[in-house]
Short mmCIF file of C-alpha atoms in Angstrom, two decimals:
data_model
loop_
_atom_site.label_atom_id
_atom_site.label_comp_id
_atom_site.label_asym_id
_atom_site.label_seq_id
_atom_site.Cartn_x
_atom_site.Cartn_y
_atom_site.Cartn_z
CA UNK A 26 28.67 1.45 140.04
CA UNK A 27 30.38 2.83 136.91
CA UNK A 28 33.32 0.48 136.94
CA UNK A 29 34.48 -0.54 133.47
CA UNK A 30 34.64 -4.27 132.91
CA UNK A 31 38.29 -5.13 132.35
CA UNK A 32 39.42 -6.95 129.21
CA UNK A 33 42.75 -8.50 128.33
CA UNK A 34 45.83 -6.35 128.78
CA UNK A 35 47.76 -4.65 125.97
CA UNK A 36 51.54 -4.85 125.83
CA UNK A 37 52.99 -1.59 124.45
CA UNK A 38 56.59 -2.24 123.41
CA UNK A 39 58.34 0.66 121.66
CA UNK A 40 61.93 1.53 120.91
CA UNK A 41 62.88 5.12 120.10
CA UNK A 42 59.41 6.55 120.74
CA UNK A 43 57.94 8.21 123.81
CA UNK A 44 55.40 5.69 125.14
CA UNK A 45 53.45 8.26 127.18
CA UNK A 46 51.47 9.68 124.26
CA UNK A 47 50.51 6.16 123.18
CA UNK A 48 49.54 5.13 126.71
CA UNK A 49 47.38 8.25 126.98
CA UNK A 50 45.59 7.48 123.71
CA UNK A 51 45.10 3.80 124.59
CA UNK A 52 43.74 4.71 128.01
CA UNK A 53 41.32 7.19 126.46
CA UNK A 54 40.19 4.93 123.61
CA UNK A 55 40.13 1.57 125.41
CA UNK A 56 40.08 2.20 129.19
CA UNK A 57 38.91 -1.37 129.74
CA UNK A 58 42.23 -2.71 128.41
CA UNK A 59 45.07 -2.00 130.87
CA UNK A 60 48.42 -1.19 129.27
CA UNK A 61 51.75 -2.72 130.24
CA UNK A 62 55.18 -1.62 129.02
CA UNK A 63 56.70 -5.02 129.79
CA UNK A 64 55.37 -8.47 130.68
CA UNK A 65 55.10 -9.43 134.33
CA UNK A 66 57.53 -12.30 134.66
CA UNK A 67 58.55 -14.84 132.07
CA UNK A 68 55.00 -15.81 131.09
CA UNK A 69 52.42 -13.09 131.58
CA UNK A 70 48.90 -14.59 131.20
CA UNK A 71 47.13 -11.21 131.24
CA UNK A 72 48.45 -9.88 127.91
CA UNK A 73 46.17 -10.61 124.96
CA UNK A 74 47.36 -8.03 122.40
CA UNK A 75 50.68 -6.35 121.62
CA UNK A 76 51.11 -2.92 120.03
CA UNK A 77 54.71 -2.55 118.92
CA UNK A 78 57.38 -0.58 117.14
CA UNK A 79 60.78 -2.30 117.17
CA UNK A 80 59.73 -4.25 120.28
CA UNK A 81 62.17 -5.10 123.02
CA UNK A 82 64.06 -8.34 122.46
CA UNK A 83 62.01 -11.40 123.43
CA UNK A 84 59.14 -9.22 124.70
CA UNK A 85 56.67 -11.29 122.69
CA UNK A 86 58.24 -14.70 123.14
CA UNK A 87 56.47 -15.99 126.26
CA UNK A 88 52.95 -14.65 126.26
CA UNK A 89 50.69 -17.72 126.44
CA UNK A 90 47.44 -15.85 125.78
CA UNK A 91 48.66 -13.44 123.07
CA UNK A 92 46.04 -13.20 120.31
CA UNK A 93 47.58 -10.75 117.82
CA UNK A 94 50.38 -8.24 117.25
CA UNK A 95 49.70 -4.74 115.88
CA UNK A 96 52.53 -2.86 114.18
CA UNK A 97 52.59 0.92 114.67
CA UNK A 98 54.46 1.48 111.40
CA UNK A 99 53.64 0.74 107.78
CA UNK A 100 56.62 -1.62 107.64
CA UNK A 101 56.65 -4.87 109.60
CA UNK A 102 60.25 -6.02 109.18
CA UNK A 103 60.88 -4.82 112.75
CA UNK A 104 58.30 -7.36 113.95
CA UNK A 105 59.90 -10.24 112.07
CA UNK A 106 63.26 -9.29 113.60
CA UNK A 107 61.92 -9.88 117.12
CA UNK A 108 63.49 -12.95 118.78
CA UNK A 109 61.02 -15.70 119.61
CA UNK A 110 58.22 -14.20 117.51
CA UNK A 111 55.07 -16.21 118.34
CA UNK A 112 52.82 -17.72 115.69
CA UNK A 113 49.92 -15.29 116.03
CA UNK A 114 48.37 -12.90 113.48
CA UNK A 115 50.33 -9.73 112.70
CA UNK A 116 48.30 -6.69 111.67
CA UNK A 117 49.64 -3.85 109.53
CA UNK A 118 48.62 -0.32 110.34
CA UNK A 119 46.39 1.11 107.62
CA UNK A 120 45.14 4.60 108.34
CA UNK A 121 43.79 7.32 106.04
CA UNK A 122 45.96 9.80 107.95
CA UNK A 123 49.14 7.79 107.41
CA UNK A 124 48.32 7.20 103.74
CA UNK A 125 47.64 10.89 103.16
CA UNK A 126 50.84 11.93 104.91
CA UNK A 127 52.90 9.60 102.73
CA UNK A 128 51.24 10.90 99.57
CA UNK A 129 51.90 14.48 100.70
CA UNK A 130 55.57 13.63 101.13
CA UNK A 131 55.85 11.95 97.75
CA UNK A 132 54.07 14.80 95.94
CA UNK A 133 56.20 17.39 97.76
CA UNK A 134 59.46 15.73 96.76
CA UNK A 135 58.42 14.98 93.17
CA UNK A 136 57.35 18.61 92.68
CA UNK A 137 60.56 19.85 94.29
CA UNK A 138 62.70 17.95 91.81
CA UNK A 139 60.47 18.76 88.84
CA UNK A 140 60.55 22.48 89.68
CA UNK A 141 64.34 22.48 90.22
CA UNK A 142 64.21 23.09 93.96
CA UNK A 143 67.79 21.87 94.62
CA UNK A 144 69.17 24.24 91.98
CA UNK A 145 67.33 27.27 93.34
CA UNK A 146 68.39 26.55 96.92
CA UNK A 147 72.01 26.38 95.77
CA UNK A 148 71.59 29.66 93.90
CA UNK A 149 70.05 31.28 96.96
CA UNK A 150 72.96 30.15 99.14
CA UNK A 151 75.39 31.63 96.59
CA UNK A 152 73.28 34.82 96.14
CA UNK A 153 72.90 34.12 92.43
CA UNK A 154 69.88 35.43 90.51
CA UNK A 155 69.52 33.35 87.39
CA UNK A 156 66.17 33.14 85.66
CA UNK A 157 65.50 29.66 84.34
CA UNK A 158 63.05 28.89 81.57
CA UNK A 159 63.99 25.23 81.40
CA UNK A 160 61.53 23.80 83.91
CA UNK A 161 59.60 20.80 82.65
CA UNK A 162 55.84 20.56 82.85
CA UNK A 163 54.40 17.71 84.87
CA UNK A 164 53.17 16.14 81.62
CA UNK A 165 56.78 15.87 80.47
CA UNK A 166 57.78 13.81 83.50
CA UNK A 167 57.09 10.16 84.30
CA UNK A 168 57.17 9.11 87.94
CA UNK A 169 57.84 5.43 88.55
CA UNK A 170 56.56 4.07 91.85
CA UNK A 171 58.33 0.97 93.08
CA UNK A 172 55.80 -0.69 95.36
CA UNK A 173 52.16 -0.30 94.35
CA UNK A 174 50.49 -1.16 97.61
CA UNK A 175 48.10 0.92 99.71
CA UNK A 176 50.54 3.82 99.99
CA UNK A 177 51.97 3.61 96.50
CA UNK A 178 48.60 3.49 94.79
CA UNK A 179 47.33 6.55 96.65
CA UNK A 180 50.47 8.52 95.78
CA UNK A 181 50.19 7.43 92.14
CA UNK A 182 46.62 8.68 91.85
CA UNK A 183 47.48 12.06 93.37
CA UNK A 184 50.45 12.50 91.03
CA UNK A 185 48.16 11.70 88.09
CA UNK A 186 45.80 14.45 89.25
CA UNK A 187 48.70 16.90 88.96
CA UNK A 188 49.36 15.83 85.38
CA UNK A 189 52.36 13.54 85.83
CA UNK A 190 52.65 10.34 83.87
CA UNK A 191 52.88 7.46 86.34
CA UNK A 192 54.19 3.93 86.07
CA UNK A 193 54.37 1.35 88.81
CA UNK A 194 56.14 -1.88 89.65
CA UNK A 195 55.11 -4.54 92.13
CA UNK A 196 55.92 -8.15 92.93
CA UNK A 197 52.53 -9.31 91.70
CA UNK A 198 50.39 -7.82 88.89
CA UNK A 199 48.28 -4.76 89.70
CA UNK A 200 45.89 -2.68 87.62
CA UNK A 201 44.90 0.95 88.02
CA UNK A 202 43.34 3.41 85.63
CA UNK A 203 45.86 5.84 84.18
CA UNK A 204 48.88 4.02 85.62
CA UNK A 205 51.14 1.78 83.54
CA UNK A 206 51.79 -1.24 85.75
CA UNK A 207 54.68 -3.69 85.57
CA UNK A 208 55.21 -6.74 87.73
CA UNK A 209 57.80 -9.28 88.76
CA UNK A 210 61.35 -9.78 87.49
CA UNK A 211 60.16 -9.85 83.88
CA UNK A 212 58.62 -6.40 84.14
CA UNK A 213 61.41 -4.71 86.08
CA UNK A 214 63.54 -3.76 83.08
CA UNK A 215 60.67 -2.04 81.28
CA UNK A 216 59.71 -0.25 84.47
CA UNK A 217 63.24 1.06 85.02
CA UNK A 218 63.28 2.36 81.44
CA UNK A 219 59.91 4.08 81.89
CA UNK A 220 60.48 6.89 84.37
CA UNK A 221 62.43 10.03 85.23
CA UNK A 222 61.76 10.14 88.98
CA UNK A 223 61.65 6.88 90.95
CA UNK A 224 59.70 6.71 94.22
CA UNK A 225 60.45 3.65 96.37
CA UNK A 226 57.75 2.41 98.76
CA UNK A 227 58.66 -1.26 98.85
CA UNK A 228 58.43 -3.38 102.00
CA UNK A 229 61.69 -4.73 103.38
CA UNK A 230 61.94 -8.48 102.83
CA UNK A 231 64.86 -10.85 102.12
CA UNK A 232 64.16 -10.32 98.40
CA UNK A 233 64.22 -6.52 98.56
CA UNK A 234 67.12 -5.96 100.97
CA UNK A 235 69.67 -3.64 99.29
CA UNK A 236 67.74 -3.80 96.02
CA UNK A 237 68.65 -0.14 95.42
CA UNK A 238 72.15 -0.79 94.17
CA UNK A 239 74.47 0.15 91.31
CA UNK A 240 73.07 -2.54 89.01
CA UNK A 241 69.54 -1.18 89.43
CA UNK A 242 70.65 2.41 88.90
CA UNK A 243 72.52 1.45 85.74
CA UNK A 244 69.29 0.07 84.28
CA UNK A 245 67.31 3.28 84.87
CA UNK A 246 66.57 5.49 81.89
CA UNK A 247 68.97 8.36 81.15
CA UNK A 248 66.96 9.81 78.26
CA UNK A 249 64.40 11.88 80.11
CA UNK A 250 64.12 15.66 80.47
CA UNK A 251 65.89 15.61 83.84
CA UNK A 252 68.90 13.78 82.41
CA UNK A 253 69.92 11.18 84.96
CA UNK A 254 67.01 9.93 87.08
CA UNK A 255 66.02 11.08 90.54
CA UNK A 256 65.59 8.59 93.40
CA UNK A 257 63.16 9.13 96.31
CA UNK A 258 63.18 6.44 99.01
CA UNK A 259 60.45 6.74 101.63
CA UNK A 260 60.20 2.97 102.16
CA UNK A 261 62.80 1.28 104.36
CA UNK A 262 66.48 2.02 104.94
CA UNK A 263 67.41 -1.62 104.40
CA UNK A 264 66.32 -1.33 100.77
CA UNK A 265 69.31 0.81 99.86
CA UNK A 266 72.98 0.14 99.32
CA UNK A 267 74.18 3.50 100.58
CA UNK A 268 77.70 3.22 99.18
CA UNK A 269 76.20 2.55 95.75
CA UNK A 270 73.86 5.55 96.03
CA UNK A 271 76.76 7.90 96.73
CA UNK A 272 78.78 6.36 93.91
CA UNK A 273 75.83 6.65 91.50
CA UNK A 274 75.48 10.36 92.34
CA UNK A 275 79.17 10.97 91.74
CA UNK A 276 79.14 9.01 88.47
CA UNK A 277 76.00 10.69 87.15
CA UNK A 278 73.85 7.55 87.21
CA UNK A 279 71.54 9.51 89.52
CA UNK A 280 71.07 13.27 89.32
CA UNK A 281 69.67 13.69 92.84
CA UNK A 282 68.16 11.70 95.70
CA UNK A 283 65.71 12.26 98.51
CA UNK A 284 66.12 9.84 101.41
CA UNK A 285 63.78 9.61 104.38
CA UNK A 286 65.15 6.29 105.66
CA UNK A 287 68.62 4.91 106.31
CA UNK A 288 70.37 1.70 107.25
CA UNK A 289 71.34 3.24 110.59
CA UNK A 290 68.97 5.60 112.35
CA UNK A 291 69.51 8.19 113.64
CA UNK A 292 71.88 8.93 110.75
CA UNK A 293 75.42 9.25 112.22
CA UNK A 294 76.92 12.76 112.16
CA UNK A 295 79.83 11.51 110.07
CA UNK A 296 77.60 10.22 107.25
CA UNK A 297 78.49 11.80 103.88
CA UNK A 298 74.78 12.14 103.13
CA UNK A 299 74.51 15.16 105.46
CA UNK A 300 76.66 17.43 103.33
CA UNK A 301 76.23 15.99 99.85
CA UNK A 302 74.96 18.69 97.46
CA UNK A 303 72.72 16.26 95.57
CA UNK A 304 71.04 14.77 98.63
CA UNK A 305 67.85 15.89 100.35
CA UNK A 306 67.34 14.01 103.61
CA UNK A 307 64.51 13.92 106.12
CA UNK A 308 64.56 12.12 109.50
CA UNK A 309 62.19 9.19 108.83
CA UNK A 310 59.28 11.61 108.87
CA UNK A 311 57.52 10.92 105.57
CA UNK A 312 54.49 9.39 107.24
CA UNK A 313 54.82 9.86 110.99
CA UNK A 314 52.36 7.78 112.98
CA UNK A 315 49.89 9.87 114.98
CA UNK A 316 48.37 8.13 118.03
CA UNK A 317 44.92 9.68 117.66
CA UNK A 318 44.54 8.32 114.11
CA UNK A 319 45.97 4.84 114.71
CA UNK A 320 44.83 3.61 118.11
CA UNK A 321 41.06 3.67 117.60
CA UNK A 322 41.13 1.38 114.54
CA UNK A 323 43.44 -1.02 116.39
CA UNK A 324 41.30 -1.29 119.51
CA UNK A 325 38.18 -1.63 117.34
CA UNK A 326 39.83 -4.61 115.69
CA UNK A 327 40.66 -6.10 119.07
CA UNK A 328 37.01 -5.84 120.11
CA UNK A 329 35.87 -7.38 116.83
CA UNK A 330 38.37 -10.23 117.13
CA UNK A 331 37.14 -10.94 120.65
CA UNK A 332 33.65 -11.27 119.16
CA UNK A 333 34.92 -13.83 116.68
CA UNK A 334 35.20 -11.52 113.67
CA UNK A 335 38.26 -11.75 111.37
CA UNK A 336 41.19 -9.35 111.56
CA UNK A 337 41.87 -7.14 108.55
CA UNK A 338 45.14 -5.84 107.05
CA UNK A 339 46.87 -9.05 108.03
CA UNK A 340 50.53 -9.55 107.20
CA UNK A 341 51.36 -12.43 104.87
CA UNK A 342 54.11 -14.16 106.82
CA UNK A 343 55.40 -15.96 103.74
CA UNK A 344 55.66 -12.76 101.67
CA UNK A 345 56.99 -10.77 104.65
CA UNK A 346 54.51 -7.89 104.40
#
C-alpha cells in the first residue's frame, strides 16, 4: 500500500486570485494535507491551517482546531480585517523570490526617475529629439526608504551597490552598513530632509494609515538635484492620501510618483491617476507571489509546528505586522 497518511486539512481562502494554481501547488507539495476552499459547516474540525489572501468574511471565525494562519502577501492588514479573527499565530510570508522581486521593482523605478525616464517617454510621444546632458549620477542622489524591514533592507543594499546614497526610516532603530538610519517620530524630520527619491515599504497599521499626506510631502527636501522629490509607493494603498498626492504633484511638492498600490483595487477607470503625466502606475505587481516559491516553506513550517517546533516570521499582533 502506498497510501499517504492524511494530516490536518488546509483552508485556502483567497479573494481576487485564481485558487487553482495554489491548490495544484499545495497538492504537489503536501499531498497528505487535503485542501478546502471553505469550511464544512459552521465549525469544521478538520481544518488545522489556513492559507489566505483577503479571506472570505468569517471564514476563520469558527475553526476549533485551527493552529495557525499563513498570509500569502507581505502585508497582513487583510488578515486583521477578517471578522472573528481567532487568537492563533499569524505567519508572514518571507521568500527570497518575493524579496528579490520587490528589490527589482524598487531599483527599476529609482533608476527610471534618476535617468529621466518620464521625460524621455514624453519626448518620444511628441516625436521630440532633445539631447540631455543633465542626468545625475547615482552618487548625486539619495534614496530614502520608509520601512526598513526584510524588503526595505534588501532594496537598500542593492541600491548601495549601484552607487546611490541610501537613508532609511523605521518605527524602531535599525543599523546597516552604508545606510543612514533614522527611527521613530524624532527621526522622521531628518529622514524627510535627507533624500531625493522616497521609497515607501511600510506595513499598513492604524499608525501608518494615510501617512503619505500633504503634511509629510511639505516636510520633504526640495534642495536636491531632482528639484521636488519623487515618491515610490510599493507598500500598501491605505498608506496614501490620494487626493493629497495629486495636489502635491500639481503644486510642485512632488515632481513625480510611482504607485503600485491604491486605496481601491482594481483602480477605477475614472481615477485621475491613469492619465496624469507625472504618474507611473503598476497594477499591484511589484512583488507578485509565486506559488512554487511560497508554498513549500509554508508547508515545511506546518510540519515543523506539528512536531512541536516554533513558527518563524510571526506577526506581532500588537504592532500589526
